XYZ file of C-alpha atoms in Angstrom:
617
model
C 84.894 132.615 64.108
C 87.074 130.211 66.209
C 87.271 129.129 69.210
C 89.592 131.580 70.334
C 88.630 134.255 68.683
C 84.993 133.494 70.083
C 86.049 133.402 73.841
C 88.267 136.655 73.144
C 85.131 138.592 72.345
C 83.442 137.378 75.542
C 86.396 138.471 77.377
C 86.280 141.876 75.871
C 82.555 142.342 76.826
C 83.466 141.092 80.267
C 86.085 143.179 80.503
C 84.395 146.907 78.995
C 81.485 146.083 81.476
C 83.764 145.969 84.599
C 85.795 149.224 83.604
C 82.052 150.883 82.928
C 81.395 149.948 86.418
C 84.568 150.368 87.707
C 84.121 154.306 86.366
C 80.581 154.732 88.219
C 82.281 153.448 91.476
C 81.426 149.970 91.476
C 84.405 146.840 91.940
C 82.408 144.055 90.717
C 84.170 140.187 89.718
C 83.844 138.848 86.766
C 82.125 135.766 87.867
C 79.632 138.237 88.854
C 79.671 139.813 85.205
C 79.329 136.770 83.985
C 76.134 135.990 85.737
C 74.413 139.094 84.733
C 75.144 138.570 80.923
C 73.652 135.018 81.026
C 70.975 136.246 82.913
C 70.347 139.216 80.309
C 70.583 137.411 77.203
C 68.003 134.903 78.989
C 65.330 137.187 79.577
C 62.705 137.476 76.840
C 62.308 140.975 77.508
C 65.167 141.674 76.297
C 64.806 140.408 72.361
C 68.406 138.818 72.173
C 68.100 136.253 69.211
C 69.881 132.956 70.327
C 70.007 131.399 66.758
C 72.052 134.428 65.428
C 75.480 135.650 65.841
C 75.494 139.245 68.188
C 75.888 142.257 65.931
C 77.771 145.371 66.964
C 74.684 146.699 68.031
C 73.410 143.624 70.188
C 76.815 143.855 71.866
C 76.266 147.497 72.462
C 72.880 146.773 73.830
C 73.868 143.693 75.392
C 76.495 145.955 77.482
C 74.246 149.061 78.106
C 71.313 146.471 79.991
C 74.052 144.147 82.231
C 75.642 147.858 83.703
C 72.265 149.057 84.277
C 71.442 145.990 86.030
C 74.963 145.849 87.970
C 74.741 149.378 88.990
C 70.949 149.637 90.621
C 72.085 149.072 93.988
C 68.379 149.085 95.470
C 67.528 145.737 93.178
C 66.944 142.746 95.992
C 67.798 140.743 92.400
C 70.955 141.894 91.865
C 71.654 141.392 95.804
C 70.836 137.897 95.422
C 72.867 137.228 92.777
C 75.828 138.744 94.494
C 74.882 136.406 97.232
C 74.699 133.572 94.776
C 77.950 134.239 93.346
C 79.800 134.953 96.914
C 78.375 131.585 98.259
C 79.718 129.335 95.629
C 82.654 130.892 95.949
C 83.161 131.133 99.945
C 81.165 128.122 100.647
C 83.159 124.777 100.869
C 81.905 121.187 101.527
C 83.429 119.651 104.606
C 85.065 116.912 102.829
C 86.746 119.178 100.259
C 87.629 121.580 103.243
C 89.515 119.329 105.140
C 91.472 117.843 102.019
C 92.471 121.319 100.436
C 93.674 122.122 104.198
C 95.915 118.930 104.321
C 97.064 120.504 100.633
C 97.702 123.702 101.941
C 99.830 122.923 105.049
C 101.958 120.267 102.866
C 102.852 123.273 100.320
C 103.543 125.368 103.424
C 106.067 122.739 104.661
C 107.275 121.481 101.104
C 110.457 123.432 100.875
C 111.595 122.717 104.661
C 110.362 118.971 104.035
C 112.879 119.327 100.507
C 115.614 120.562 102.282
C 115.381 117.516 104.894
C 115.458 114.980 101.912
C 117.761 116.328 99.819
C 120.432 116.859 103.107
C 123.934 115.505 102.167
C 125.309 116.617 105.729
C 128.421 115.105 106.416
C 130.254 117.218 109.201
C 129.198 117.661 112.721
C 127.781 121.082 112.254
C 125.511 119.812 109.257
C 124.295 117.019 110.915
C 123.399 119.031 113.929
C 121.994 121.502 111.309
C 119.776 119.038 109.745
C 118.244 117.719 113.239
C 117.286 121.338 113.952
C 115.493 121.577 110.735
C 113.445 118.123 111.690
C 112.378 119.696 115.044
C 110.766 122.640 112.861
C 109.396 120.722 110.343
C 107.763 118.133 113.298
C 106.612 121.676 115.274
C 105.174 123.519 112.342
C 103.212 120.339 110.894
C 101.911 119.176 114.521
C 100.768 122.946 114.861
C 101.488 122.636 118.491
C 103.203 125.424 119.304
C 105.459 128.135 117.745
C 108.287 127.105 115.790
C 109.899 130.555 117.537
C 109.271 129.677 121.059
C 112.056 128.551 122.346
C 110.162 126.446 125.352
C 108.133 124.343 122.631
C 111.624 124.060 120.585
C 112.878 122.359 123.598
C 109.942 120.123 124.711
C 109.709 119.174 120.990
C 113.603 118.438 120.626
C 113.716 116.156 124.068
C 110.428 114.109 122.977
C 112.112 113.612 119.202
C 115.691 112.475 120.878
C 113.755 109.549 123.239
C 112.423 108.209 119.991
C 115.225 109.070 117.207
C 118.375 110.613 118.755
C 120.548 112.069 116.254
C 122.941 108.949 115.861
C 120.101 107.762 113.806
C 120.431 110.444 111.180
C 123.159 108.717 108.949
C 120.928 105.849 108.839
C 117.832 108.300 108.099
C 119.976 110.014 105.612
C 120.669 106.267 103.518
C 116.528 106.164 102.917
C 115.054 106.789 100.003
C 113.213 110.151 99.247
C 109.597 109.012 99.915
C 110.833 106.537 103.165
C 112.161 109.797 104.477
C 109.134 111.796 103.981
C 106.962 108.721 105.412
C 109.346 108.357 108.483
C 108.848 112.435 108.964
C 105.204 111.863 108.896
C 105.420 109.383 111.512
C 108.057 110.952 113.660
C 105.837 114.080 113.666
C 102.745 112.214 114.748
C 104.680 110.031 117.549
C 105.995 113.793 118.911
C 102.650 114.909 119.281
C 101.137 112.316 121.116
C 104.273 112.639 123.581
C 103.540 115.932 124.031
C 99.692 115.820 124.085
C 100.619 112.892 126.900
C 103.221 115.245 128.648
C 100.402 118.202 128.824
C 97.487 115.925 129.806
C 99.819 114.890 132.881
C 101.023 118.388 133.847
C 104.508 117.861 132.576
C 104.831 119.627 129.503
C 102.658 120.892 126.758
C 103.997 124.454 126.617
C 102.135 126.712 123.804
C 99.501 123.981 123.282
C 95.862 124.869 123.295
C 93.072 123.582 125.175
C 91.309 122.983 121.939
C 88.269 120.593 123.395
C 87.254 123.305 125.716
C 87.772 126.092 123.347
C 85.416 124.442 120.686
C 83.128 123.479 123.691
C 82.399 127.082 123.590
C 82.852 127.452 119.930
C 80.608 125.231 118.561
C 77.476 126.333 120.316
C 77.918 130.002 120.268
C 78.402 129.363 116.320
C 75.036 127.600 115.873
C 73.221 130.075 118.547
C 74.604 133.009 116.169
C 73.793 131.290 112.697
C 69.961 129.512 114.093
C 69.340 133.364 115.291
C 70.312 134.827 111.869
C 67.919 131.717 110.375
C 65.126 132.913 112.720
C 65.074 136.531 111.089
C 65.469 135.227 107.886
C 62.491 133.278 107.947
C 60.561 135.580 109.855
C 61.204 137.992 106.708
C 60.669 135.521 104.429
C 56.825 134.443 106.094
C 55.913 138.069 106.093
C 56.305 138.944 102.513
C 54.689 135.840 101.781
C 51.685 136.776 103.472
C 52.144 140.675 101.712
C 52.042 139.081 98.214
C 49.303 136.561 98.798
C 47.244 139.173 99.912
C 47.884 141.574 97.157
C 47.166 138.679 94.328
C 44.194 137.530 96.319
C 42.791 140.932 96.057
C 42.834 143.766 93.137
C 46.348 145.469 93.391
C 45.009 148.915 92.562
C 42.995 149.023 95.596
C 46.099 148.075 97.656
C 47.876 150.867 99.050
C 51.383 149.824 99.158
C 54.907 151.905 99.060
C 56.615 149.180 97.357
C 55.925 147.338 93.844
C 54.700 144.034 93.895
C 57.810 143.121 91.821
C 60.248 144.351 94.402
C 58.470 142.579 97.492
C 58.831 139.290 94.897
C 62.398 140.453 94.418
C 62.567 140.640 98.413
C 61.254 137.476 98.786
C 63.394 135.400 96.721
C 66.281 137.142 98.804
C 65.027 135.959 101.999
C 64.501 132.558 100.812
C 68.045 131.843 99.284
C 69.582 133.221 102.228
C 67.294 131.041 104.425
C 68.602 128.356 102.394
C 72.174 129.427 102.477
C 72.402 129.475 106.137
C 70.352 126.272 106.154
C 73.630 124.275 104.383
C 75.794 126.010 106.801
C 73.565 125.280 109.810
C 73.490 121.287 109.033
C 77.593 121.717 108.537
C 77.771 123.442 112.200
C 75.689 120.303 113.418
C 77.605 117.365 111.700
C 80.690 119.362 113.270
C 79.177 119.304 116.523
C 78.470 115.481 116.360
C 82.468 115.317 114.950
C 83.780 116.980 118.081
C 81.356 114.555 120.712
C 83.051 112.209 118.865
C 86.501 112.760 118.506
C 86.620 114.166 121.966
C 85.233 110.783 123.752
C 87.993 108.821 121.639
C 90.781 111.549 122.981
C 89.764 111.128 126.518
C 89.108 106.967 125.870
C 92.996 106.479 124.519
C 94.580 109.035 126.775
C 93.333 106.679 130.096
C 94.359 103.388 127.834
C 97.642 105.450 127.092
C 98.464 106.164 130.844
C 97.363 102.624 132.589
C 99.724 101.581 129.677
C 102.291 103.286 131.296
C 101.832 103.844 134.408
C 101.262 100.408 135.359
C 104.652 99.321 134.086
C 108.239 100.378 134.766
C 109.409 99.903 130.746
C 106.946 99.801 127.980
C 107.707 98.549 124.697
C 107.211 101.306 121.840
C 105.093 98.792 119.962
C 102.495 99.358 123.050
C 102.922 103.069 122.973
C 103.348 104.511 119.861
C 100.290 103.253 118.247
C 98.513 105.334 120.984
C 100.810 108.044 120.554
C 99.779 108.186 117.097
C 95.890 108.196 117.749
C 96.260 111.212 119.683
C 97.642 113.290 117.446
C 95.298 112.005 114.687
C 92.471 112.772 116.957
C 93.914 116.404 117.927
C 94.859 116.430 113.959
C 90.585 115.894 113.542
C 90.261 118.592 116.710
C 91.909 121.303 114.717
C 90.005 120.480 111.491
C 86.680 121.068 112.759
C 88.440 124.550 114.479
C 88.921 125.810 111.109
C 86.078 123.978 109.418
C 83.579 126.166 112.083
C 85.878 129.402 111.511
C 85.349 128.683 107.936
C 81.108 128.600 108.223
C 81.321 131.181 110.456
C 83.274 133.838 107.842
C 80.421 132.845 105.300
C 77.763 133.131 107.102
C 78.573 136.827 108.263
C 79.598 137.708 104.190
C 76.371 136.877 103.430
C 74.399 139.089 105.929
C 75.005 142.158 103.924
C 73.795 140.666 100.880
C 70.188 140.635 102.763
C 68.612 143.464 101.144
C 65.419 142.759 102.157
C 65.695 143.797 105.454
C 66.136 147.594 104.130
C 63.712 147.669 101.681
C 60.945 148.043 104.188
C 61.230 150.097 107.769
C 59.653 147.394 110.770
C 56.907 150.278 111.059
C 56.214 150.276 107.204
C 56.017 146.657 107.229
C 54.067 146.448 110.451
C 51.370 148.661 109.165
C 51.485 146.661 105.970
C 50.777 143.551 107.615
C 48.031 144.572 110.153
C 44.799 142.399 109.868
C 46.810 139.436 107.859
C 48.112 136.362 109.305
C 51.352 135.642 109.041
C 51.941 132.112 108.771
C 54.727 129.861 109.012
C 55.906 127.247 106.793
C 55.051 124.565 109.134
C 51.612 126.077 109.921
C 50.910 125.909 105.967
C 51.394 122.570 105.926
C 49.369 121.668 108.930
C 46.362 123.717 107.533
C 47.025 121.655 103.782
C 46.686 118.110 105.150
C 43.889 117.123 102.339
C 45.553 113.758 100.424
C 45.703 113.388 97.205
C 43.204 110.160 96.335
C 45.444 107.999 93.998
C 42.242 106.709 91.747
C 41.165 110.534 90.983
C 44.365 110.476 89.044
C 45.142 106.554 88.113
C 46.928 107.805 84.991
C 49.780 109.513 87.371
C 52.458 107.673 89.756
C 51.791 109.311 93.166
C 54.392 108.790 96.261
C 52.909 108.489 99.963
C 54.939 108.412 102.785
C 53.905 105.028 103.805
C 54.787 103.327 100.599
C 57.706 105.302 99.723
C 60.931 104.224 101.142
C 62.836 106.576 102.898
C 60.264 108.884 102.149
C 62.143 112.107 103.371
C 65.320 111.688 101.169
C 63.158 112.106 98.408
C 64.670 115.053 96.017
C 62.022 117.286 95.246
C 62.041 119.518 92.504
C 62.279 123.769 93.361
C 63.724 122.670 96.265
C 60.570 122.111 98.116
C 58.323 124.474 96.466
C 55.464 124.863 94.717
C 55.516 124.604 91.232
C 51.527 125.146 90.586
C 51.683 128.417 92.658
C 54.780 129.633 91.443
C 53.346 129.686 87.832
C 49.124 130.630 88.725
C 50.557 133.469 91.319
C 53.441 135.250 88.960
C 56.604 133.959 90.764
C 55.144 133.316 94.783
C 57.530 130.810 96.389
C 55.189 128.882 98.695
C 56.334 125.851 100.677
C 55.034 122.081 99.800
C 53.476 119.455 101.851
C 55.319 116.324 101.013
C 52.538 114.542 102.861
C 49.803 115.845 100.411
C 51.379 112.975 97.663
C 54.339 113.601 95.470
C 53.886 113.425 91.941
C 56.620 111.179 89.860
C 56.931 112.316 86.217
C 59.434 111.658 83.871
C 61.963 110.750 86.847
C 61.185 113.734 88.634
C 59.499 114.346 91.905
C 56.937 117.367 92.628
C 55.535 118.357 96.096
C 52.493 120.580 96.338
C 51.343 123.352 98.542
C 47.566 121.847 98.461
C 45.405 119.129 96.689
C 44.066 121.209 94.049
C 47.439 122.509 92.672
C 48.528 118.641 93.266
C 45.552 117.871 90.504
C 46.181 120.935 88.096
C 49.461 120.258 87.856
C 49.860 116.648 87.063
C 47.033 117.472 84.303
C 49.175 119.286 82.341
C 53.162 118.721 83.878
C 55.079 119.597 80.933
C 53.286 122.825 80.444
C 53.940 123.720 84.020
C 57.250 122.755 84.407
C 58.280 124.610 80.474
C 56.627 127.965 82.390
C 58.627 127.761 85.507
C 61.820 127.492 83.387
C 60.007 130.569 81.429
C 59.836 132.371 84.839
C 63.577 131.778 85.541
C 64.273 133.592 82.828
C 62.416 136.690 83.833
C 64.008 136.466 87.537
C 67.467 134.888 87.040
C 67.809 134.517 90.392
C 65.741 131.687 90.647
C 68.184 128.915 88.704
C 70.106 129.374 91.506
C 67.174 129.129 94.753
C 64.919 126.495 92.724
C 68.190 124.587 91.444
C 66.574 125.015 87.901
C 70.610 124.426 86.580
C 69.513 121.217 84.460
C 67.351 123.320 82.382
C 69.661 125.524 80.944
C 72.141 122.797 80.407
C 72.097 125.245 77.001
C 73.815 127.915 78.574
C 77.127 127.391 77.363
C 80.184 128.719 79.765
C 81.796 131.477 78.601
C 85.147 129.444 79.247
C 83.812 126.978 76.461
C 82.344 128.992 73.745
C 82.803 127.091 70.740
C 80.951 128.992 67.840
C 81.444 132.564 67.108
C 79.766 135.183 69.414
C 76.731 132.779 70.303
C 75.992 132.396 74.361
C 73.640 129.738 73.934
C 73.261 126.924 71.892
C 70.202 124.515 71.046
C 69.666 121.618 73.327
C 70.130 118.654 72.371
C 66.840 116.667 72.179
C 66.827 113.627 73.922
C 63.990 110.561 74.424
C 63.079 108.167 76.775
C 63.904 104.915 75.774
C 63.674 101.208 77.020
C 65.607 98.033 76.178
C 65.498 94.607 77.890
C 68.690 93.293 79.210
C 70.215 89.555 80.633
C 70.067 89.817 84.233
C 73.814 88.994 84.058
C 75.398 90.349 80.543
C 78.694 89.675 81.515
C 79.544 85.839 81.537
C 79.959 84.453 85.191
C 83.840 83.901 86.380
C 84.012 81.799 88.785
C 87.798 81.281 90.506
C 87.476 77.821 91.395
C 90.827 77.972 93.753
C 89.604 81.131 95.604
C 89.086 80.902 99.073
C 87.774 82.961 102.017
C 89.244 80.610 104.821
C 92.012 82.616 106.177
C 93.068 79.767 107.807
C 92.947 77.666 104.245
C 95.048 79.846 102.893
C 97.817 79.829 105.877
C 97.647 75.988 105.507
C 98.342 76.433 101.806
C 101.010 78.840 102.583
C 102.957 76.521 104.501
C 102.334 73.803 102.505
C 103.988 75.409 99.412
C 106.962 76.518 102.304
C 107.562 73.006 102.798
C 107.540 71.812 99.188
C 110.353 74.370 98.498
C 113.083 72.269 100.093
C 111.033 68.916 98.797
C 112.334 66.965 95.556
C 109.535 66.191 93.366
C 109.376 62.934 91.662
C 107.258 61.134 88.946
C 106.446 57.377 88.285
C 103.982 55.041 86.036
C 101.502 53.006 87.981
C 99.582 50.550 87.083
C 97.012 53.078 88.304
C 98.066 55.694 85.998
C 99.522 54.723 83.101
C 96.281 54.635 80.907
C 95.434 58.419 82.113
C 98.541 59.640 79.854
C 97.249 60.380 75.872
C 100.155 58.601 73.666
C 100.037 58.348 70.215
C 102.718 57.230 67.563
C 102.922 56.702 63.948
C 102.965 53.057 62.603
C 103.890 51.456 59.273
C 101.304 48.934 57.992
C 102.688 45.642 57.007
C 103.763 45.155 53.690
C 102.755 41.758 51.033
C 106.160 40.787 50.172
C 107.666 37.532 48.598
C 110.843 36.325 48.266
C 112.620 33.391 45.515
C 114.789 30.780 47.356
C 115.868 26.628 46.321
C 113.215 24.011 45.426
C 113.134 21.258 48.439
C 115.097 17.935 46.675
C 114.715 14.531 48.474
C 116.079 11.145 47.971
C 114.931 7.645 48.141
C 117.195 5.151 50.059
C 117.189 1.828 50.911
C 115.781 1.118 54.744
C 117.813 -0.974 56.702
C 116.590 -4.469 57.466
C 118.680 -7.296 59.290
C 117.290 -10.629 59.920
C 118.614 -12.728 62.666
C 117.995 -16.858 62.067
C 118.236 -19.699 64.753
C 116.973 -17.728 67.888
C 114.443 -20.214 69.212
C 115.525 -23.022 70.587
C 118.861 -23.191 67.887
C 122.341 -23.080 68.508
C 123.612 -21.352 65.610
C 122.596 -17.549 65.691
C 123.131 -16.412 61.879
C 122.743 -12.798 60.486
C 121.304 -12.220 57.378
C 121.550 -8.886 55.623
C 118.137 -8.394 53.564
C 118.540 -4.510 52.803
C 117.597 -3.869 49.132
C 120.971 -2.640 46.996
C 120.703 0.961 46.266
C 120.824 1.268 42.446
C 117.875 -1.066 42.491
């Protein structure tokens, strides 16, 4: 069967499930639907075969179970899991609040902020038109005010002419698309610190809230209401705790009780995950108390800087000014955030209170005469009474975490959320608080805190077995994967959005093993920018330098110093052996010269007498 195919028959038994219910009465989501047929097809009661594909009959069956289970209204399970399901989809982390508001109000405003863009007004009447349309857009996104009242129209339209009168708008209009939607951003923000200003000083401000007071009574009226709904909760919760430890510490057909020890499990599982529920909300409405301190301090630090700004000085520069006008609507911005951030925690904490079955499933008088002659303990008296260590060499085979050589010892994420695995397994599903301080056991990468020494020791003797029956015991009481966050386990569970192979809801795990390998220290080789620098300074002196060299010629010479740091080469011929023919050398023998001269001493006749030798001698 394909992949479509597959996810069509899912859909169908969705589908014939909430018309079944939807005939008995009963308006249930299909998230909710969705839930219940994991859950079913989990349980081992239940004989679904994982390995096969669903026949007709397994479908039929498969249906039949989930609208019995959806329709038994006095089931603390089923309660739960409604709870479950309306939590994850009510409940919102701060940081995703706040950005899926900012998402919200800029698809409120994104045809008005289209229309300002896309303006081609040319006449008088358009352009007049268009500036009317800016004032709305600036009112609606500052959320000061009505757009309607026609007071706030006018404060708004005076404080947007001092800073951009409408001679500016052909100039506005020659921007491009996202420089118009950047200048509207800024316009709007510069408005609302001018009129934040104006109402601070009495002069304006008209339809404007005085949001720090109002969430000065908000904020702890919301915590009173939510750490008073916390207080019953747990007060529940530490009774039928002490009911089911009593009734496994004794023999349960000598114990006369109205209710089944199942149910009063059921009941305590609801009282937990709403205790836990409000617990995430609780820490929200404290984190936006601390917000507000904050942003409230830094409204009432820049609005004094703001007015000795301008007070002190007959004309002010708008580079002085309109960074502060800026801050304050940022801060007001953060102001009206935590408003609907607290409005938001408040809503989900009060759709979760009827989801708290446990409270009807015994009278007060039915569980007061229940719990006469037991002690009813709280979670922080169980831990005081369990303050017996766990003595690291008892168990030298196991790696043990103590709160003075653990870092940040209270961060540490414990497994079940904090309970106790041991108990929850020996005692047939009780949830009992751990005492981090007894030792935390570390196996396989995974921490586990203990309600006392002994179940410390028992458990880490056999871990695996322990922590395969707790998965076992989420499949009896579904509601657990949610409370003991046991979601890793049945990674299997495929989504019914993802079904892959015919009518199969879960498919095998994929078996994994812990494995080591040695690394480098540094695998990647080491790049190191030899002309980086951190100098600011260095790099301003650099700056200028290559400023200067723009209008410099740049010239080259040979030194004497240099000219052997150049690499020349060039190609050569060798000298060739080569001869050439020319005349013999001829030579002739002549005759030398000789005179003779006669009569020189002492004579008076000087003769000359030729003795050269005749030539053809």
């Amino acid at each position: 069967m394909s992949h479509t195919q597959a996810e069509g028959v899912i859909r169908n038994i969705i589908r014939e499930i909430a018309q079944t219910c939807l005939s008995r009465g009963q308006t249930l989501s299909e998230t909710l639907i969705a839930f219940m047929v994991k859950a079913v097809v989990l349980d081992p009661r239940n004989h679904f075969n994982v390995d096969r594909t669903l026949t007709k009959q397994d479908v039929q069956k498969l249906i039949e179970l989930c609208v019995d289970r959806l329709m038994d209204q006095t089931s603390p399970t089923l309660n739960t899991i409604k709870m479950q399901v309306y939590f994850d989809m009510n409940y919102t982390s701060r940081r995703e609040f706040l950005e899926v508001q900012q998402r919200v109000l800029e698809s409120r405003l994104l045809s008005l902020s289209r229309e300002i863009t896309d303006s081609r007004a040319k006449t008088r009447e358009d352009l007049k038109n268009l500036y009317g349309k800016i004032v709305s857009y600036v009112i609606q996104r500052s959320n000061l005010g009505s757009a309607t009242d026609i007071n706030t129209v006018r404060e708004t339209t005076a404080a947007l002419q001092s800073i951009f009168p409408q001679s500016q708008l052909a100039t506005f209009m020659s921007l491009l698309k996202r420089d118009k939607e950047q200048q509207l951003s800024e316009l709007t923000l510069i408005v609302s610190g001018i009129r934040l200003f104006n109402k601070d000083s009495q002069k304006g401000g008209e339809g404007i809230q005085n949001l720090p007071s109002i969430l000065n009574e908000t904020v702890p009226a919301v915590a009173t209401d939510v750490e008073n709904q916390l207080a019953g909760t747990q007060l529940l919760a530490w009774q039928y705790t002490a009911l089911l430890e009593n009734i496994y510490e004794q023999d349960t057909e000598h114990i006369e009780c109205p209710i089944h020890p199942d149910l009063l499990k059921q009941a305590l599982y609801n009282t937990r995950q709403h205790e836990a529920f409000l617990r995430f909300i609780l820490s929200d409405i404290i984190q936006s108390a601390k917000e507000v301190t904050r942003l409230q301090s830094d409204l009432k630090t820049r609005m004094t800087l703001l007015k000795d700004t301008v007070h002190t000085k007959t004309t002010v520069p708008t580079s002085h000014v309109f960074p502060h006008f800026t801050a304050l609507a940022s801060l007001w911005a953060g102001l009206e955030g935590e408003m609907l951030l607290l409005s938001m925690l408040t809503n989900v904490a009060s759709g979760l209170r009827p989801f708290l079955s446990a409270q009807s499933l015994l009278s007060p008088d039915q569980l007061e005469l229940l719990l006469q002659g037991l002690q009813v303990q709280t979670d922080a008296d169980r831990c005081s009474e369990t303050a017996e260590r766990v003595v690291e060499s008892e168990m030298s085979s196991c790696e043990w975490c103590f709160p003075e050589s653990t870092v940040h010892f209270e961060d540490v994420p414990l497994q079940y959320k904090g309970f106790c695995g041991f108990t929850l397994v020996k005692k047939n599903g009780l949830l009992l608080p751990s005492n981090p301080n007894i030792g935390i056991l570390k196996h396989k990468e995974k921490y586990y805190a203990f309600s006392s020494k002994s179940a410390a020791y028992e458990f880490a003797s056999k871990a695996d077995e322990f922590v395969s029956a707790v998965v076992e015991m989420a499949k009896r009481w579904p509601e657990l994967i949610q409370l003991l966050q046991l979601h890793q386990e049945f990674a299997s569970v495929t989504p019914y959005s993802e079904m892959q192979s015919g009518q199969k809801l879960l498919v095998k795990p994929i078996s994994k093993s812990d494995a080591s390998m040695q690394t480098d220290t540094h695998p990647l080789e080491t790049n190191i920018v030899k002309s980086y620098e951190w100098n600011e300074w260095e790099l301003r002196r650099k700056a200028i330098k290559l400023a200067n060299l723009r209008n410099k010629v740049t010239r080259s010479m040979q030194t004497d110093l240099s000219h052997m740091r150049r690499h020349n080469s060039t190609q050569t011929f060798l000298p060739k052996d080569a001869s050439s023919q020319t005349k013999r050398d001829g030579e002739s023998n002549v005759p030398k010269p000789q005179v003779y001269l006669s009569g020189l001493r002492g004579g008076t006749n000087m003769m000359k007498v030729d003795l050269t030798r005749a030539v053809d001698e």
